[in-house]
mmCIF file of C-alpha atoms in Angstrom:
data_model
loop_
_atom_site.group_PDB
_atom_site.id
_atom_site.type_symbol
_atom_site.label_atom_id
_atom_site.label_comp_id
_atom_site.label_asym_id
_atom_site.label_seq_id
_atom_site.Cartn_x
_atom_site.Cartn_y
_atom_site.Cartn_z
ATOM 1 C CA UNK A 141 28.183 -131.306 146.218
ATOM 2 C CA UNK A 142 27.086 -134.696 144.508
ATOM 3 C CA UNK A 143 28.158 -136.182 147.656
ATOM 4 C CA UNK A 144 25.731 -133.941 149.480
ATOM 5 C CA UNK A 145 22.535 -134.187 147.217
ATOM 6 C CA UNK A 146 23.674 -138.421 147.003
ATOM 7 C CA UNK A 147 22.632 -137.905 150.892
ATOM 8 C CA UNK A 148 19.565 -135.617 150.756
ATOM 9 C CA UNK A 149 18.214 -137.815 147.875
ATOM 10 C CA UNK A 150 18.604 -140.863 150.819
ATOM 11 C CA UNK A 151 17.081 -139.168 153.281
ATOM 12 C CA UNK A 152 14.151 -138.471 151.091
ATOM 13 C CA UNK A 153 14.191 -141.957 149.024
ATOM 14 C CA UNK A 154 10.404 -142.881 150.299
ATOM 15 C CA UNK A 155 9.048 -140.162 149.492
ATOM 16 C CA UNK A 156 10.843 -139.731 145.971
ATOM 17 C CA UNK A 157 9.928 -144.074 145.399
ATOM 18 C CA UNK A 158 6.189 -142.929 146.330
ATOM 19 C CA UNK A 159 5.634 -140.569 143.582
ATOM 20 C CA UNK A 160 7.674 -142.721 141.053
ATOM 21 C CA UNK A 161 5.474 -145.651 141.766
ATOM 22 C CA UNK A 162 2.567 -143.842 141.509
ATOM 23 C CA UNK A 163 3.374 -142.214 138.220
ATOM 24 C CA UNK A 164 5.266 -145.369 136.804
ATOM 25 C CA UNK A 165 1.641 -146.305 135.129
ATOM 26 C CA UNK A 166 2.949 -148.875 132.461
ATOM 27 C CA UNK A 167 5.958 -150.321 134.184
ATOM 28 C CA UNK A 168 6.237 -151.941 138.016
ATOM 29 C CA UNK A 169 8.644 -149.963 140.362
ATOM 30 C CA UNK A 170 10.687 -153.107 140.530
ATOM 31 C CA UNK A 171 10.779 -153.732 136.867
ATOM 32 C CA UNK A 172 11.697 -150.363 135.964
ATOM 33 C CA UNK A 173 15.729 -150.308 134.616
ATOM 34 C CA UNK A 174 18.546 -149.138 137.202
ATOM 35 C CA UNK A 175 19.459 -146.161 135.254
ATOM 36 C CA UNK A 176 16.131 -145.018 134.717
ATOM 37 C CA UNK A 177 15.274 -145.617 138.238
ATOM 38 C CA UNK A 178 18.851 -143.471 139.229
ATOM 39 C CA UNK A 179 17.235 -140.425 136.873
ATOM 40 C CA UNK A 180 13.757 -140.602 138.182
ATOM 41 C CA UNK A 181 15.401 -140.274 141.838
ATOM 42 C CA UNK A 182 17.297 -136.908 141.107
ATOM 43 C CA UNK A 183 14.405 -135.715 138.791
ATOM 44 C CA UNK A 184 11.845 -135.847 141.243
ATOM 45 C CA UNK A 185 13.973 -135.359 144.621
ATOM 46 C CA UNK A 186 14.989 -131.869 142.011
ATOM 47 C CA UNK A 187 11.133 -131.462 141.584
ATOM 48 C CA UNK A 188 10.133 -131.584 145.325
ATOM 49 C CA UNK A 189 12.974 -130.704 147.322
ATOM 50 C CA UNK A 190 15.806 -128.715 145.449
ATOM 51 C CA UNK A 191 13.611 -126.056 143.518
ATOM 52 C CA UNK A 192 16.478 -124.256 142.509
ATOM 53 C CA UNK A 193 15.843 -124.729 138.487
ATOM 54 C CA UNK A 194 12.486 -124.520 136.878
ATOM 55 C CA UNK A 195 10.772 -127.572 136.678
ATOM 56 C CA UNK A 196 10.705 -127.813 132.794
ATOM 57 C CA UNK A 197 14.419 -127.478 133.271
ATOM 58 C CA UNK A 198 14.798 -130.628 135.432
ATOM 59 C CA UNK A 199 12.875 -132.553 133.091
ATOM 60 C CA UNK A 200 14.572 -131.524 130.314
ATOM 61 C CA UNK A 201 17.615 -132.490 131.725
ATOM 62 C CA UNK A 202 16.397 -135.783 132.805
ATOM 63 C CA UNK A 203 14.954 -136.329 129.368
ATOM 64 C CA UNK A 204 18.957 -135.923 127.849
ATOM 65 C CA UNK A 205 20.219 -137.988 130.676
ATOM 66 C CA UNK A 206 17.835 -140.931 130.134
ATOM 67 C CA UNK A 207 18.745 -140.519 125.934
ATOM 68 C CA UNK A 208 22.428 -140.488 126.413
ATOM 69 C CA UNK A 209 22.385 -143.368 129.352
ATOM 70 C CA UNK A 210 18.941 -144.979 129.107
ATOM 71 C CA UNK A 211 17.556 -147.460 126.480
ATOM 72 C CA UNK A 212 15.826 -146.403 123.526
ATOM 73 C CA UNK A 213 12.503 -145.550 124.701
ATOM 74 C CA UNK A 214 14.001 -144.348 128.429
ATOM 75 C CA UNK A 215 13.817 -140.893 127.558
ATOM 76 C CA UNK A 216 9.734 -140.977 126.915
ATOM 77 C CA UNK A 217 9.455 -143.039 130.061
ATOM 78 C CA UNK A 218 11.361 -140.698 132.309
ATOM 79 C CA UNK A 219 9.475 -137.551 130.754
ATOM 80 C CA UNK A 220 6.170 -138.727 131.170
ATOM 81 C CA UNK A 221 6.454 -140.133 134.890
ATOM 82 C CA UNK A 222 8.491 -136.764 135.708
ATOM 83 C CA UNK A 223 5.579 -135.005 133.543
ATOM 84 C CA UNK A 224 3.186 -136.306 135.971
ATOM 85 C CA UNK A 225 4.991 -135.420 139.059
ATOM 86 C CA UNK A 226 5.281 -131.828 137.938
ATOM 87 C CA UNK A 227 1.489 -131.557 137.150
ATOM 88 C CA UNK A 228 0.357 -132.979 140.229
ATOM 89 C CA UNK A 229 2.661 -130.251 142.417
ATOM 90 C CA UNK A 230 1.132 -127.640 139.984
ATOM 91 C CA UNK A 231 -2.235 -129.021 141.482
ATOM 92 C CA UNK A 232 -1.380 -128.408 144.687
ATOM 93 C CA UNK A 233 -0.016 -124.953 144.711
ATOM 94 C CA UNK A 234 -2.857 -123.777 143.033
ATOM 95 C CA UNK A 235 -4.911 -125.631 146.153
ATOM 96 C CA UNK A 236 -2.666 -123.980 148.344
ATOM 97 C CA UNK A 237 -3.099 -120.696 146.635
ATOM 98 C CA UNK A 238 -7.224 -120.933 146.993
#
């Protein structure tokens, strides 16, 4: 199965590098640290694509991933860009909703 969502997040990777740019307010896509970069992927592919755990869920769990493998201040950077993401698709339900 990691095999599997490895491929889906690849098929996807533009879109998923979009929103990470976008949201990556303090810190240039390129500059921001492999592992970090590897979380943000599966958070946000998780966020957009997967929807099979809640979204506070998936950022949670990025959040622990980013503390246990990240740098010291990973774990605020990875919940604040996911954070973002998760706000702006709460933005456009409720548009889609009106």
């Amino acid at each position: 199965e990691l095999e599997e969502i490895f491929e889906k997040i690849k098929k996807n990777l533009e879109t998923i590098d979009k929103y990470i740019a976008k949201y990556s307010i303090k810190l240039p896509f390129e500059k921001i640290a492999k592992v970090d970069l590897a979380i943000l992927r599966l958070g946000v592919y998780e966020l957009l694509f997967e929807k099979t755990n809640p979204p506070k869920v998936v950022i949670d769990e990025a959040v622990e991933l980013a503390k246990e493998l990240g740098s010291d201040r990973s774990y605020a950077f990875v919940n604040a860009v996911l954070g973002r993401v998760y706000e702006e698709l709460g933005k456009t339900s409720e548009k889609d909703r009106n």
